[in-house]
Short mmCIF file of C-alpha atoms and ligand atoms in Angstrom, two decimals:
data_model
loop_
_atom_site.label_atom_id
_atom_site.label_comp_id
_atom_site.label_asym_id
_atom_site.label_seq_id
_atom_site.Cartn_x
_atom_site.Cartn_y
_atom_site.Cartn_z
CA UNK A 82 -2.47 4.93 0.71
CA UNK A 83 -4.84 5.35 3.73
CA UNK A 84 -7.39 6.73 4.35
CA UNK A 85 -8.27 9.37 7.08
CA UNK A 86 -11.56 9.29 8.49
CA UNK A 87 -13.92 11.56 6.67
CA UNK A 88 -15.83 12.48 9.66
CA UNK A 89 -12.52 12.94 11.50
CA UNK A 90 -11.33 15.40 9.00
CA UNK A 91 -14.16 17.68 9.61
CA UNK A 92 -13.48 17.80 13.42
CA UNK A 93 -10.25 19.44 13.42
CA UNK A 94 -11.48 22.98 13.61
CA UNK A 95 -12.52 22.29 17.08
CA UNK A 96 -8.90 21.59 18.29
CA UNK A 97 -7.42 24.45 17.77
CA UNK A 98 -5.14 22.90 15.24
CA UNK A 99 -3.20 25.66 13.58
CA UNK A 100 0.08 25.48 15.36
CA UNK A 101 2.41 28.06 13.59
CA UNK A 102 4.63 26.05 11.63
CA UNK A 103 1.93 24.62 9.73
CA UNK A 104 0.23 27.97 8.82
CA UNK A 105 2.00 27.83 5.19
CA UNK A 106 0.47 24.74 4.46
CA UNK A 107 -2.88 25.32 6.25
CA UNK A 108 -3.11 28.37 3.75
CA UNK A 109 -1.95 26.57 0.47
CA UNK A 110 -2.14 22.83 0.46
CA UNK A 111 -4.30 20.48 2.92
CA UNK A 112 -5.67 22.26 6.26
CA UNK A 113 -7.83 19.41 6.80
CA UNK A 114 -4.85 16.91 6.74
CA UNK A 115 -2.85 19.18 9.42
CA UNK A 116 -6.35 19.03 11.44
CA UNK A 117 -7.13 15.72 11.34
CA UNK A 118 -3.37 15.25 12.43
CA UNK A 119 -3.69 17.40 15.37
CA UNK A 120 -7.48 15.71 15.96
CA UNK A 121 -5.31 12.58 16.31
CA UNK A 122 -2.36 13.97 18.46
CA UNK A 123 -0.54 12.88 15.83
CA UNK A 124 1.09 16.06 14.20
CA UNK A 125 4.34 15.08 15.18
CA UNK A 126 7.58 17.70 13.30
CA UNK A 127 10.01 14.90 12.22
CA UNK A 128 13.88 16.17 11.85
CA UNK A 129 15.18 12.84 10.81
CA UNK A 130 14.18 9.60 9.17
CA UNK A 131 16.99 6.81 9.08
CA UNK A 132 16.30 3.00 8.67
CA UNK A 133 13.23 2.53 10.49
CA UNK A 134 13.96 5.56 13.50
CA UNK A 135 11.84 8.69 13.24
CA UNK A 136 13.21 11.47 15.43
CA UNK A 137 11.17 14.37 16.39
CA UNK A 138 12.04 18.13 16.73
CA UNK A 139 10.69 17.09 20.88
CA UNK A 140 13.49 14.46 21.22
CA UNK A 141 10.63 11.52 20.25
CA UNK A 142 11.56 8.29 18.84
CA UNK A 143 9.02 6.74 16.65
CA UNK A 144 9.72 3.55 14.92
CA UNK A 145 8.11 3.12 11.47
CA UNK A 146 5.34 0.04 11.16
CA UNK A 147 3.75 1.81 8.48
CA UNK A 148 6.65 2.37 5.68
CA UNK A 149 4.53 5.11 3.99
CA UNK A 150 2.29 2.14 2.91
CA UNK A 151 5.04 -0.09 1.72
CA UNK A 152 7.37 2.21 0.40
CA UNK A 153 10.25 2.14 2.26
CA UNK A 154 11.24 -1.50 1.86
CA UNK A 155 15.23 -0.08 2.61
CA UNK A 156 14.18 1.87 5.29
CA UNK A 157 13.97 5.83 5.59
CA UNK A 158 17.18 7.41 3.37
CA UNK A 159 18.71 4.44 2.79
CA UNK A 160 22.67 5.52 2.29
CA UNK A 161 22.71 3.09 -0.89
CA UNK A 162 19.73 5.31 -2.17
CA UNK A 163 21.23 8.87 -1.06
CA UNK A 164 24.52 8.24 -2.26
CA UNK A 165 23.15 6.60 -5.63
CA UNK A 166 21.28 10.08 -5.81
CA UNK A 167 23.96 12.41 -5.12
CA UNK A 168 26.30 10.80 -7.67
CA UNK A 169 23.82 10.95 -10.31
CA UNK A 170 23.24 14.94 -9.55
CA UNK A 171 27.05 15.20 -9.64
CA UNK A 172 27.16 13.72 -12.81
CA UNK A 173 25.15 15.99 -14.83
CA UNK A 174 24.15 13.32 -17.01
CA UNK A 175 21.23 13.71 -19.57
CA UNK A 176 17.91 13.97 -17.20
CA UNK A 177 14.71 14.40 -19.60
CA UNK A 178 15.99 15.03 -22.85
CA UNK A 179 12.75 13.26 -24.35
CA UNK A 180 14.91 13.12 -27.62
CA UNK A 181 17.64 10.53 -27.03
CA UNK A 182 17.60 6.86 -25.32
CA UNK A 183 18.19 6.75 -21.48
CA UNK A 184 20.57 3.94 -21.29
CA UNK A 185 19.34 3.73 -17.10
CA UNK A 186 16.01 2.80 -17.90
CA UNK A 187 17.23 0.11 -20.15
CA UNK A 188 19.39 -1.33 -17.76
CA UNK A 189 16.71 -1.25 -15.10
CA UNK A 190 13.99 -2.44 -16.89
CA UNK A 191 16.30 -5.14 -17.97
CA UNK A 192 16.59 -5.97 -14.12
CA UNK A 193 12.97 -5.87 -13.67
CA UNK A 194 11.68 -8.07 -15.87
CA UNK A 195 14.76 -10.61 -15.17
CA UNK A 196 13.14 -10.85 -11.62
CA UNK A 197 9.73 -10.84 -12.41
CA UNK A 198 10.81 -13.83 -14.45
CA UNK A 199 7.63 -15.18 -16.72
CA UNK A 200 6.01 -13.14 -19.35
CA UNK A 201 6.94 -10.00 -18.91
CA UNK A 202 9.76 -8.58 -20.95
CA UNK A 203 9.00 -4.65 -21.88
CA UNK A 204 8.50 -2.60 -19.18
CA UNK A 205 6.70 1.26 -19.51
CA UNK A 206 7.90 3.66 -16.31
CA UNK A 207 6.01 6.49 -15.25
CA UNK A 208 5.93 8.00 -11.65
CA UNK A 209 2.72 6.93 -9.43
CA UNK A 210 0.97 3.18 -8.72
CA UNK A 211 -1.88 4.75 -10.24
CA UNK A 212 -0.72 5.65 -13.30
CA UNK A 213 0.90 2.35 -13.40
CA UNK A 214 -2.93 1.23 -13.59
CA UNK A 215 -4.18 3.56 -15.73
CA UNK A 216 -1.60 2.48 -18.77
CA UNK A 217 -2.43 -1.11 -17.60
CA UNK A 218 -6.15 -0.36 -18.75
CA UNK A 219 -4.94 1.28 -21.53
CA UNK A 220 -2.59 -1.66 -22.86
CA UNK A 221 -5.00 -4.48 -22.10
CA UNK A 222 -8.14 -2.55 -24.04
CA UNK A 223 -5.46 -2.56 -26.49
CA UNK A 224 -4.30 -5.70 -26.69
CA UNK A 225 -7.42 -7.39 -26.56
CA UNK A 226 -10.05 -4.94 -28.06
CA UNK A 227 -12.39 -5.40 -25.43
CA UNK A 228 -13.38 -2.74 -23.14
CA UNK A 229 -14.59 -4.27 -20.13
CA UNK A 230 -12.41 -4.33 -16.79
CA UNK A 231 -12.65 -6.52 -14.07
CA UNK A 232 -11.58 -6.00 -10.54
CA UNK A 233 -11.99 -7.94 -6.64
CA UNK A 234 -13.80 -6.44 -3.92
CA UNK A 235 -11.78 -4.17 -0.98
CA UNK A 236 -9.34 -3.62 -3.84
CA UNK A 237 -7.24 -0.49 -3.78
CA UNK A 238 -5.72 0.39 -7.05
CA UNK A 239 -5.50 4.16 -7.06
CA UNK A 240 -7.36 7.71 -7.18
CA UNK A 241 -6.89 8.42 -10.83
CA UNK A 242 -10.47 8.60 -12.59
CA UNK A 243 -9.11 4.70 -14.28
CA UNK A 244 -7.79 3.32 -10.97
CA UNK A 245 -10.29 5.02 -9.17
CA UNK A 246 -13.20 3.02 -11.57
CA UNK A 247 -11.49 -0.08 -10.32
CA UNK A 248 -12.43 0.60 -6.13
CA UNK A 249 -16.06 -0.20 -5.03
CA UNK A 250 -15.57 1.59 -1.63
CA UNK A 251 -18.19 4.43 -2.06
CA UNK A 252 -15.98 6.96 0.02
CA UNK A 253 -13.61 7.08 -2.90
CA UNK A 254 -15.94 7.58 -5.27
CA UNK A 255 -17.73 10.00 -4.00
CA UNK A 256 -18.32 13.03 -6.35
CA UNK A 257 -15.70 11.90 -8.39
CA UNK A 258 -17.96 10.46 -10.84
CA UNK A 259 -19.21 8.63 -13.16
CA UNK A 260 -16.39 5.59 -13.08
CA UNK A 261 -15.29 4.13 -16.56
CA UNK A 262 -18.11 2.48 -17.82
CA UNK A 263 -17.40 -1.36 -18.32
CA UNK A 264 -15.52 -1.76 -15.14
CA UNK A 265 -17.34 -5.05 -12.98
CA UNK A 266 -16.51 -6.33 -9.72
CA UNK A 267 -15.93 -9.83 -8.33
CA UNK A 268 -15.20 -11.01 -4.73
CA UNK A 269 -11.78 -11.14 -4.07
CA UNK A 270 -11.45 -15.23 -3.95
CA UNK A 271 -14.16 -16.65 -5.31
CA UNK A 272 -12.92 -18.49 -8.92
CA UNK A 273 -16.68 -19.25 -9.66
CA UNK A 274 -17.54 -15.34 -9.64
CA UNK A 275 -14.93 -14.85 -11.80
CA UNK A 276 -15.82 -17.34 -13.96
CA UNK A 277 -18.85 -16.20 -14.60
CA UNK A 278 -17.80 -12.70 -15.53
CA UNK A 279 -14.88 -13.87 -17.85
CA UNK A 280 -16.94 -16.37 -19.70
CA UNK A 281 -19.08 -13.22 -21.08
CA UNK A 282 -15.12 -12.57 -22.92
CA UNK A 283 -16.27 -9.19 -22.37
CA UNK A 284 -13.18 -8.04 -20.16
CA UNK A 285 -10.02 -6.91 -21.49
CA UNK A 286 -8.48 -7.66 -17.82
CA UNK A 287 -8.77 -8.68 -14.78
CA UNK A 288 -6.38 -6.16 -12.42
CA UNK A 289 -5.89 -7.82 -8.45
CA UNK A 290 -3.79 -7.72 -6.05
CA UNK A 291 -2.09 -10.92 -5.11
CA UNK A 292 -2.24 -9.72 -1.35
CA UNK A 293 -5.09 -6.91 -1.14
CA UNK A 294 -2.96 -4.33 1.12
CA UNK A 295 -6.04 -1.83 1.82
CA UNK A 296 -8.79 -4.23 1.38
CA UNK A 297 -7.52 -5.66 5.34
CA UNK A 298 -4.26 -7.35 4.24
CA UNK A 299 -6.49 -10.37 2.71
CA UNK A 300 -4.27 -13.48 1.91
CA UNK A 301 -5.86 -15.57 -1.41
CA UNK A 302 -7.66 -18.55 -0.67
CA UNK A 303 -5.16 -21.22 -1.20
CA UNK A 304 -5.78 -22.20 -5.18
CA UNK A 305 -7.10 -18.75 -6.13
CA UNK A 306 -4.49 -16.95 -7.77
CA UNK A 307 -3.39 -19.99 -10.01
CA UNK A 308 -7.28 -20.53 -10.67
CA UNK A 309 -7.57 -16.75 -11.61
CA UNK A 310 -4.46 -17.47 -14.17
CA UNK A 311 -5.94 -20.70 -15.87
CA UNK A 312 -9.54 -19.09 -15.76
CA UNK A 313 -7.84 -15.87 -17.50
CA UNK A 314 -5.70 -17.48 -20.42
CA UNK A 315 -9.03 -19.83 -20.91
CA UNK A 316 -11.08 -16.60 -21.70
CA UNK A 317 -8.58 -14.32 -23.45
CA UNK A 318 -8.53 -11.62 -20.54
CA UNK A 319 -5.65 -9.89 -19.68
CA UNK A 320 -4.04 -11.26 -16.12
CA UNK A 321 -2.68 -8.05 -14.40
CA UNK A 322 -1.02 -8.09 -10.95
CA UNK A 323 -0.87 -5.02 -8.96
CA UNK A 324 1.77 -5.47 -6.76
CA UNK A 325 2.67 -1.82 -6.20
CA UNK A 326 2.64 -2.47 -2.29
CA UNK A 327 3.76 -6.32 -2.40
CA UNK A 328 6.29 -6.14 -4.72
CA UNK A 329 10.39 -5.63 -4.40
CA UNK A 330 10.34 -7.92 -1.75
CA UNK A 331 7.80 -6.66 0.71
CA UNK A 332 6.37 -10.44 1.31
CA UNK A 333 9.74 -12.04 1.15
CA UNK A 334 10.08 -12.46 -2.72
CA UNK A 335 10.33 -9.97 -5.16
CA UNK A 336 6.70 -10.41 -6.51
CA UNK A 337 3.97 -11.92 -4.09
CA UNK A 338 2.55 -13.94 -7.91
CA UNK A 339 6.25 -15.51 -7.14
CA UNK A 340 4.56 -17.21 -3.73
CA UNK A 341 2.31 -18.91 -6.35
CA UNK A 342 4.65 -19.30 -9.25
CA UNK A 343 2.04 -17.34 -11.22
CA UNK A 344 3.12 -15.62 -14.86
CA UNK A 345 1.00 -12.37 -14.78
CA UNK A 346 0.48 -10.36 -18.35
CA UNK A 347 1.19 -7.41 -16.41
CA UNK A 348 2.48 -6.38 -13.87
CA UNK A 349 2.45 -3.17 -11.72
CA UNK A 350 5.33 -1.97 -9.57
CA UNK A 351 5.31 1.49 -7.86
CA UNK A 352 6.28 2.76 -3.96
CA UNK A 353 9.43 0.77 -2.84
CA UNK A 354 10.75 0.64 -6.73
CA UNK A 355 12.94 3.57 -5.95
CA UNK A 356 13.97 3.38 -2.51
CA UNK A 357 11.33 5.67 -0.67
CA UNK A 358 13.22 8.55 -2.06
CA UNK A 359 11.75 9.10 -5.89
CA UNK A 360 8.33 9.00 -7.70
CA UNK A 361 8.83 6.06 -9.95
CA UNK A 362 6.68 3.35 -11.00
CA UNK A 363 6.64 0.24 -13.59
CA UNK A 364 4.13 -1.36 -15.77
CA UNK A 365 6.24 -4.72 -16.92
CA UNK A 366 4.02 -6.61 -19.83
CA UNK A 367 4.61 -9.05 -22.10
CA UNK A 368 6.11 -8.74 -25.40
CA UNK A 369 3.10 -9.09 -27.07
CA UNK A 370 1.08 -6.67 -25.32
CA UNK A 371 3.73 -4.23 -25.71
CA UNK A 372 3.17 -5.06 -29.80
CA UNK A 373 -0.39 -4.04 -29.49
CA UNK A 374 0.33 -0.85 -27.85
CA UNK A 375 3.44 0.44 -29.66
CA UNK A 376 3.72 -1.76 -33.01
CA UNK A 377 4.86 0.52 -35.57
CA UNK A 378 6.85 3.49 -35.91
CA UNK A 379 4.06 6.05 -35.96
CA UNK A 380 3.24 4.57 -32.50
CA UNK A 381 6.47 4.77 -30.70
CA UNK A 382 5.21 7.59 -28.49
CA UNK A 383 1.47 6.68 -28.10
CA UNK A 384 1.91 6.50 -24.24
CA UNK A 385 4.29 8.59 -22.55
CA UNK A 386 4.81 10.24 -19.30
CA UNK A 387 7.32 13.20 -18.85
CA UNK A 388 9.25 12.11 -15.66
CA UNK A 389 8.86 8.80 -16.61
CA UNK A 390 12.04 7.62 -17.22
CA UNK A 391 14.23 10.00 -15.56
CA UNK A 392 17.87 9.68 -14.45
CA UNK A 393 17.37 10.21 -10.78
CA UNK A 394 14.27 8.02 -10.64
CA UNK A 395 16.18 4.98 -12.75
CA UNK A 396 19.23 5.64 -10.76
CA UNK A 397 17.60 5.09 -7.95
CA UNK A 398 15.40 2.17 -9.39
CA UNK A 399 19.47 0.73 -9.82
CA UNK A 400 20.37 0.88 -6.01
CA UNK A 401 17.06 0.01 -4.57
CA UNK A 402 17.63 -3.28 -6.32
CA UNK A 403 21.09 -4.30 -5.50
CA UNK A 404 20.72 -2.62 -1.89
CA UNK A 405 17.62 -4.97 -1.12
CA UNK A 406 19.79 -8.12 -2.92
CA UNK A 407 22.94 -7.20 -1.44
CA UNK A 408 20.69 -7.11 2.17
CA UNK A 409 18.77 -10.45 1.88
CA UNK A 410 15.86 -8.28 2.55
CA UNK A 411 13.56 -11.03 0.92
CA UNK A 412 14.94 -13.51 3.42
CA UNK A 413 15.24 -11.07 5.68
CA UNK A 414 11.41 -10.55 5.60
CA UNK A 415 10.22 -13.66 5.28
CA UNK A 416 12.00 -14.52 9.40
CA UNK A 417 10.83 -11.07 10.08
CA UNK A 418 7.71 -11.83 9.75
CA UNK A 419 7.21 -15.17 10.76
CA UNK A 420 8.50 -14.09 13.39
CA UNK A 421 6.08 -11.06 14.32
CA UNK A 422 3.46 -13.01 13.58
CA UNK A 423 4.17 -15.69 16.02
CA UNK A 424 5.05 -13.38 18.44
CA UNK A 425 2.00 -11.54 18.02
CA UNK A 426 -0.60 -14.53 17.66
CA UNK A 427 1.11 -15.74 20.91
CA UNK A 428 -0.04 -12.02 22.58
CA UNK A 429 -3.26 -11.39 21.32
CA UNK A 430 -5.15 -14.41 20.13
CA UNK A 431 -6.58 -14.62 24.06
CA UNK A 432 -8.44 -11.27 23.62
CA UNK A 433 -11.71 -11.73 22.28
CA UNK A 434 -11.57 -8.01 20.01
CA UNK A 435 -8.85 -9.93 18.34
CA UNK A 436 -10.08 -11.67 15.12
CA UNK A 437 -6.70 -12.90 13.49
CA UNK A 438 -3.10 -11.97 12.92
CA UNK A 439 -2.49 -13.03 9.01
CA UNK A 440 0.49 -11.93 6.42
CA UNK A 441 2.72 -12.78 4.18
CA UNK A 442 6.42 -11.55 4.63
CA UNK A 443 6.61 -7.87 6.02
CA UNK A 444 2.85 -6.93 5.28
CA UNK A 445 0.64 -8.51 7.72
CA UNK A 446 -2.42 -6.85 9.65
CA UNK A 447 -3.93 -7.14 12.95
CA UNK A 448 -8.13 -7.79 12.52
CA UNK A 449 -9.96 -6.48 15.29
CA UNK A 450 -13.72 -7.84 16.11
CA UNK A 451 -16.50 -6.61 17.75
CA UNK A 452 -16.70 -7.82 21.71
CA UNK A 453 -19.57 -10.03 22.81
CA UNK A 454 -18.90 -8.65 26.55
CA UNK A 455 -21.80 -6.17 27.01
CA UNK A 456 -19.49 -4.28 29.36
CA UNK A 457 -17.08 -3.40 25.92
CA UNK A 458 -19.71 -3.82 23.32
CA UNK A 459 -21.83 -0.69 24.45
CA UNK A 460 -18.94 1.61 24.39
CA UNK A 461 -17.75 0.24 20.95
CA UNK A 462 -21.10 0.34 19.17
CA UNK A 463 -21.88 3.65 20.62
CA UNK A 464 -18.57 5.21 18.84
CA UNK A 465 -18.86 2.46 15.71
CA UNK A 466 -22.18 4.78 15.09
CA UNK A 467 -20.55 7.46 14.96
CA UNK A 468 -18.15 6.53 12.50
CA UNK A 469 -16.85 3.29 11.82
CA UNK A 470 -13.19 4.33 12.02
CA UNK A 471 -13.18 5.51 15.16
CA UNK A 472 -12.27 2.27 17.34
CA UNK A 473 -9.08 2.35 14.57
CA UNK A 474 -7.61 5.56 14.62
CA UNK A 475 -7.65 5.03 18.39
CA UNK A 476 -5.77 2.36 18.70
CA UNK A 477 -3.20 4.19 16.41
CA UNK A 478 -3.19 6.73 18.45
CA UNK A 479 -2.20 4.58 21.23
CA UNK A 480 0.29 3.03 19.42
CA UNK A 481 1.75 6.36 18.50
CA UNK A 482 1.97 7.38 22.30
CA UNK A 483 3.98 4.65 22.53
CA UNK A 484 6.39 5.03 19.60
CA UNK A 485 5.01 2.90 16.88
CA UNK A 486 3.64 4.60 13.64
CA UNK A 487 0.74 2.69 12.09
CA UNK A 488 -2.31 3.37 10.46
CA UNK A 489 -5.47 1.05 9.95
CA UNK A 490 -5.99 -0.42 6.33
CA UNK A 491 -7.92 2.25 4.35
CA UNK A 492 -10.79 0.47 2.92
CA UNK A 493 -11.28 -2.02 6.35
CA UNK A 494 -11.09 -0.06 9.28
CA UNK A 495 -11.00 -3.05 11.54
CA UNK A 496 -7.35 -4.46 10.40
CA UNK A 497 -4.00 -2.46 11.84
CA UNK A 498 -1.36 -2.81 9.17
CA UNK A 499 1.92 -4.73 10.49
CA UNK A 500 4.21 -3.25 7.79
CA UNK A 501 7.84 -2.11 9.15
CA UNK A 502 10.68 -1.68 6.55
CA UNK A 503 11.99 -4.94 5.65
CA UNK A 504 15.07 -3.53 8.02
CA UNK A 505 13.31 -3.93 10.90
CA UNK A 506 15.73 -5.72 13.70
CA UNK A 507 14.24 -8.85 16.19
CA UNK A 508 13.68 -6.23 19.39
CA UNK A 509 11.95 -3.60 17.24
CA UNK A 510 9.33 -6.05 16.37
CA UNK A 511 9.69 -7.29 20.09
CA UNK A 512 8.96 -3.76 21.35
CA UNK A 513 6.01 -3.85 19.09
CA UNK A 514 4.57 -7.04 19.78
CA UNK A 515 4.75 -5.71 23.47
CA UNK A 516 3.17 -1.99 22.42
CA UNK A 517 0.11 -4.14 20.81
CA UNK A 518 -0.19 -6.37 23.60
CA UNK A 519 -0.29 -3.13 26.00
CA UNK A 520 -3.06 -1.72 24.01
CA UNK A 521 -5.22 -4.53 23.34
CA UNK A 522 -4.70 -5.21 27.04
CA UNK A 523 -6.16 -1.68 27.83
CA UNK A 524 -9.32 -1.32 25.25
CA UNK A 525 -10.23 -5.09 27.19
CA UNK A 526 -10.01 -3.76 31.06
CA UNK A 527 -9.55 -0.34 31.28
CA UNK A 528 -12.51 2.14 31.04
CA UNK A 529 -9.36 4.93 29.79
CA UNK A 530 -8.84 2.85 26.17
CA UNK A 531 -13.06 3.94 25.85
CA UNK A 532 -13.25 7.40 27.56
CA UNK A 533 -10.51 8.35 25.53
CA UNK A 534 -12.17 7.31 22.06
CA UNK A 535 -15.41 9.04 23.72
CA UNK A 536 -13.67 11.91 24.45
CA UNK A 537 -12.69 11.69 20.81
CA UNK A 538 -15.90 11.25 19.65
CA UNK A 539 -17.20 14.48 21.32
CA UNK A 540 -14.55 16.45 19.74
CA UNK A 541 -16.10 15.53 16.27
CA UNK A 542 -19.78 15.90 17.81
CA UNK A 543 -18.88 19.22 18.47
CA UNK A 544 -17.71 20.86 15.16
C1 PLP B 603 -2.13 -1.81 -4.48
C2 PLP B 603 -2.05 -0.38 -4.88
N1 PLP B 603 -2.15 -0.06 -6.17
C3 PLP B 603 -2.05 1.22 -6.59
C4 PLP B 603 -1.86 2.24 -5.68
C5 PLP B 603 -1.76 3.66 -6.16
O1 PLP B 603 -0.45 4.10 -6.05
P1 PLP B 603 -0.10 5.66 -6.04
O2 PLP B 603 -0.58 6.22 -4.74
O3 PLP B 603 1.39 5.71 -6.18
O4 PLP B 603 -0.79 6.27 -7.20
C6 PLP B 603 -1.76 1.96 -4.33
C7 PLP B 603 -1.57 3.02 -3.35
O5 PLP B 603 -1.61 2.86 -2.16
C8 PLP B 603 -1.86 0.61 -3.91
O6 PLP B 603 -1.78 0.27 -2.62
#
């Protein structure tokens, strides 16, 4: 999920933005989306999405660094997926009955918790990473009749009211209040925080992300996530592992806790479970947790979710698994991105806006710093005052003119995220690496990469 600049969005009227074939969905859904896209000269019309190629209906080629925030692991329309799909439609099997026992989502949670290896061995689906979340609140309040939930700064966890309660970024929160009482932060790799909070044995879990996509693609501190897992089993909380974007392989293995041979409680799955083409998501647990929750007859239905486990979704739950296997996409990722990351460290580390190039896998960011040359810091505070995204959606705007798709991390507007579908072939990430270097070369010595943003700026000054 990103996140579109909030003073951006309320530019767009002065653009012009309303090109026909958006009218429909100016008048019923988003206008401000379509505005903000045009604001960005990035409302492109896509006709086709295959493997990591975007076409355009203007004979553009885009290639995808973005994967729809870590969805499409497989790539856009992976055949495995469509084929999986149509054969399942064909079929006219039983789709949401709610009254009999769908034999897919046995198999598939069977294959989930086989990989996630550990704990986990009961697995509830439903059909968003944030619903994922909210039944992990649910289950670990549950389990371990406390009420308190604990979370790490620059998290991202979802815009349900639960998930929501579990993101300190004030722009999500905004008006959407009040949070879930009980809910505490802790900064994301510091074990003596946490400490601290879980020796109250007031929290019922603590819900992070192994790899905080949003929060700036922040790796742990080496020691951290094994630390969080002792500290948690010492003080009876909950251990709950979001990996909705770093999970079916997106870091190389199918769960980033696998990196660190961690055995999470829970753990959350959504985006890439399906193949990019499905609403589906996973909360795997433990045996015993699942006790607590469903224990008796009279509580076989206590949490449910209508789409949850249906055909298409599990179907496609099935292929997305054996297509990434059958691929090496784990491997696959892991060279991938070593190999981006070299390549890129080896372009940009000169440039003094660069801060670091860090990853893990296919989901690896770009941080950007502010310059100490006067000549580049006076253009980049003046802008930076006028909205802190600005220097961001800039450079992705750049990028775009040059055929890359990316977007800056939605709660740190200072790291680009490096995220291509695990598909992504050695002179894609080439032409990349080069694209980046291009850019970064321009916002250091041309006056264009900071007119440009100005001009940009002035466009939003002006509504
Ligand atoms: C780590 C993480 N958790 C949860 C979510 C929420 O997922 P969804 O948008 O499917 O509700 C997101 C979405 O970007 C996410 O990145």
């Amino acid at each position: 999920m990103g996140r579109p600049s909030e003073v951006l969005a309320t530019t767009a009227a002065a653009t012009g933005a309303a090109a026909s074939k958006d009218v429909l969905y100016q008048e019923h859904v988003n206008p401000q989306w379509v505005r903000l896209l045009e604001v960005l000269q990035m409302n492109a019309r896509y006709t086709r999405c295959q493997g990591t190629e975007l076409f355009t209906a203007d004979g553009r080629r885009i290639v995808d660094f973005l994967s729809g925030y870590c969805v499409h692991n497989l790539g856009h329309n992976h055949p495995a997926i469509v084929e999986a799909l149509k054969d399942e439609l064909d079929r006219r099997g039983p789709a949401m009955l709610q009254s009999h026992v769908p034999d897919l989502a046995g198999e598939l949670a069977h294959k989930l918790c086989r990989r996630a290896g550990g704990r986990v061995n009961k697995v509830f689906f439903c059909s968003s990473g944030s619903e994922g979340v909210e039944a992990a609140i649910k289950f670990s309040r549950a389990h371990t009749r406390r009420t308190g939930l604990l979370y790490a700064d620059g998290a991202f966890h979802g815009l349900t009211c639960g998930a929501l309660s579990l993101m300190g970024d004030p722009f999500w929160r905004e008006s959407f209040g009040p949070m879930l009482p009980g809910t505490e932060a802790v900064p994301f790799g510091d074990l003596e925080a946490l400490e601290r909070k879980l020796a109250s044995k007031k929290f019922a879990a603590f819900i992070v992300e192994p790899l905080q996509g949003e929060g700036g693609v922040r790796v742990p501190p080496a020691g951290y996530l094994e630390g969080v897992q002792t500290l948690c089993r010492r003080y009876g909380t909950l251990f709950v592992a979001d990996e909705v974007q770093t999970g079916m392989y997106r870091t190389g293995r199918f769960l980033a806790a696998h990196h660190f041979n961690l055995e999470p409680d829970m753990v959350i799955l959504a985006k890439a479970l399906s193949g990019g083409l499905m609403p589906s998501a996973a909360l795997l647990m433990s045996d015993e947790v699942y006790e607590s929750v469903y224990g008796s007859l009279a509580r076989a239905i206590v949490h449910t979710s209508t789409y949850s486990e249906n055909s298409l979704a599990m179907r496609a739950g099935l292929a997305a698994i054996e297509a990434l296997e059958s691929e090496h996409l784990g491997d696959r990722a892991l060279t991938a991105g070593d190999f981006l990351r070299t390549r890129l460290r080896e372009a940009l580390s000169s440039y003094e806006m660069v801060k670091e190039i860090r990853g893990m896998g296919l989901l690896n960011g770009i941080e950007f710093q502010a310059p100490r040359k006067l000549a580049l810091r006076v253009p980049f505070e003046a802008f930076g005052q006028i909205h802190p995204g600005m220097f961001g959606q800039v450079v992705v705007m750049r990028l775009f003119r040059l055929g890359f798709l990316t977007q800056m991390c939605g709660n740190n507007f200072m790291v680009l995220k490096v995220a291509p579908p695990l598909v992504v072939n050695e002179r894609e990430a080439g032409e990349f690496v080069n694209a980046a270097r291009d850019v970064v070369e321009m916002m250091h010595s041309s006056g264009t990469f900071w007119s440009e943003a100005l001009g940009l700026a002035r466009r939003v000054l002006t509504v």
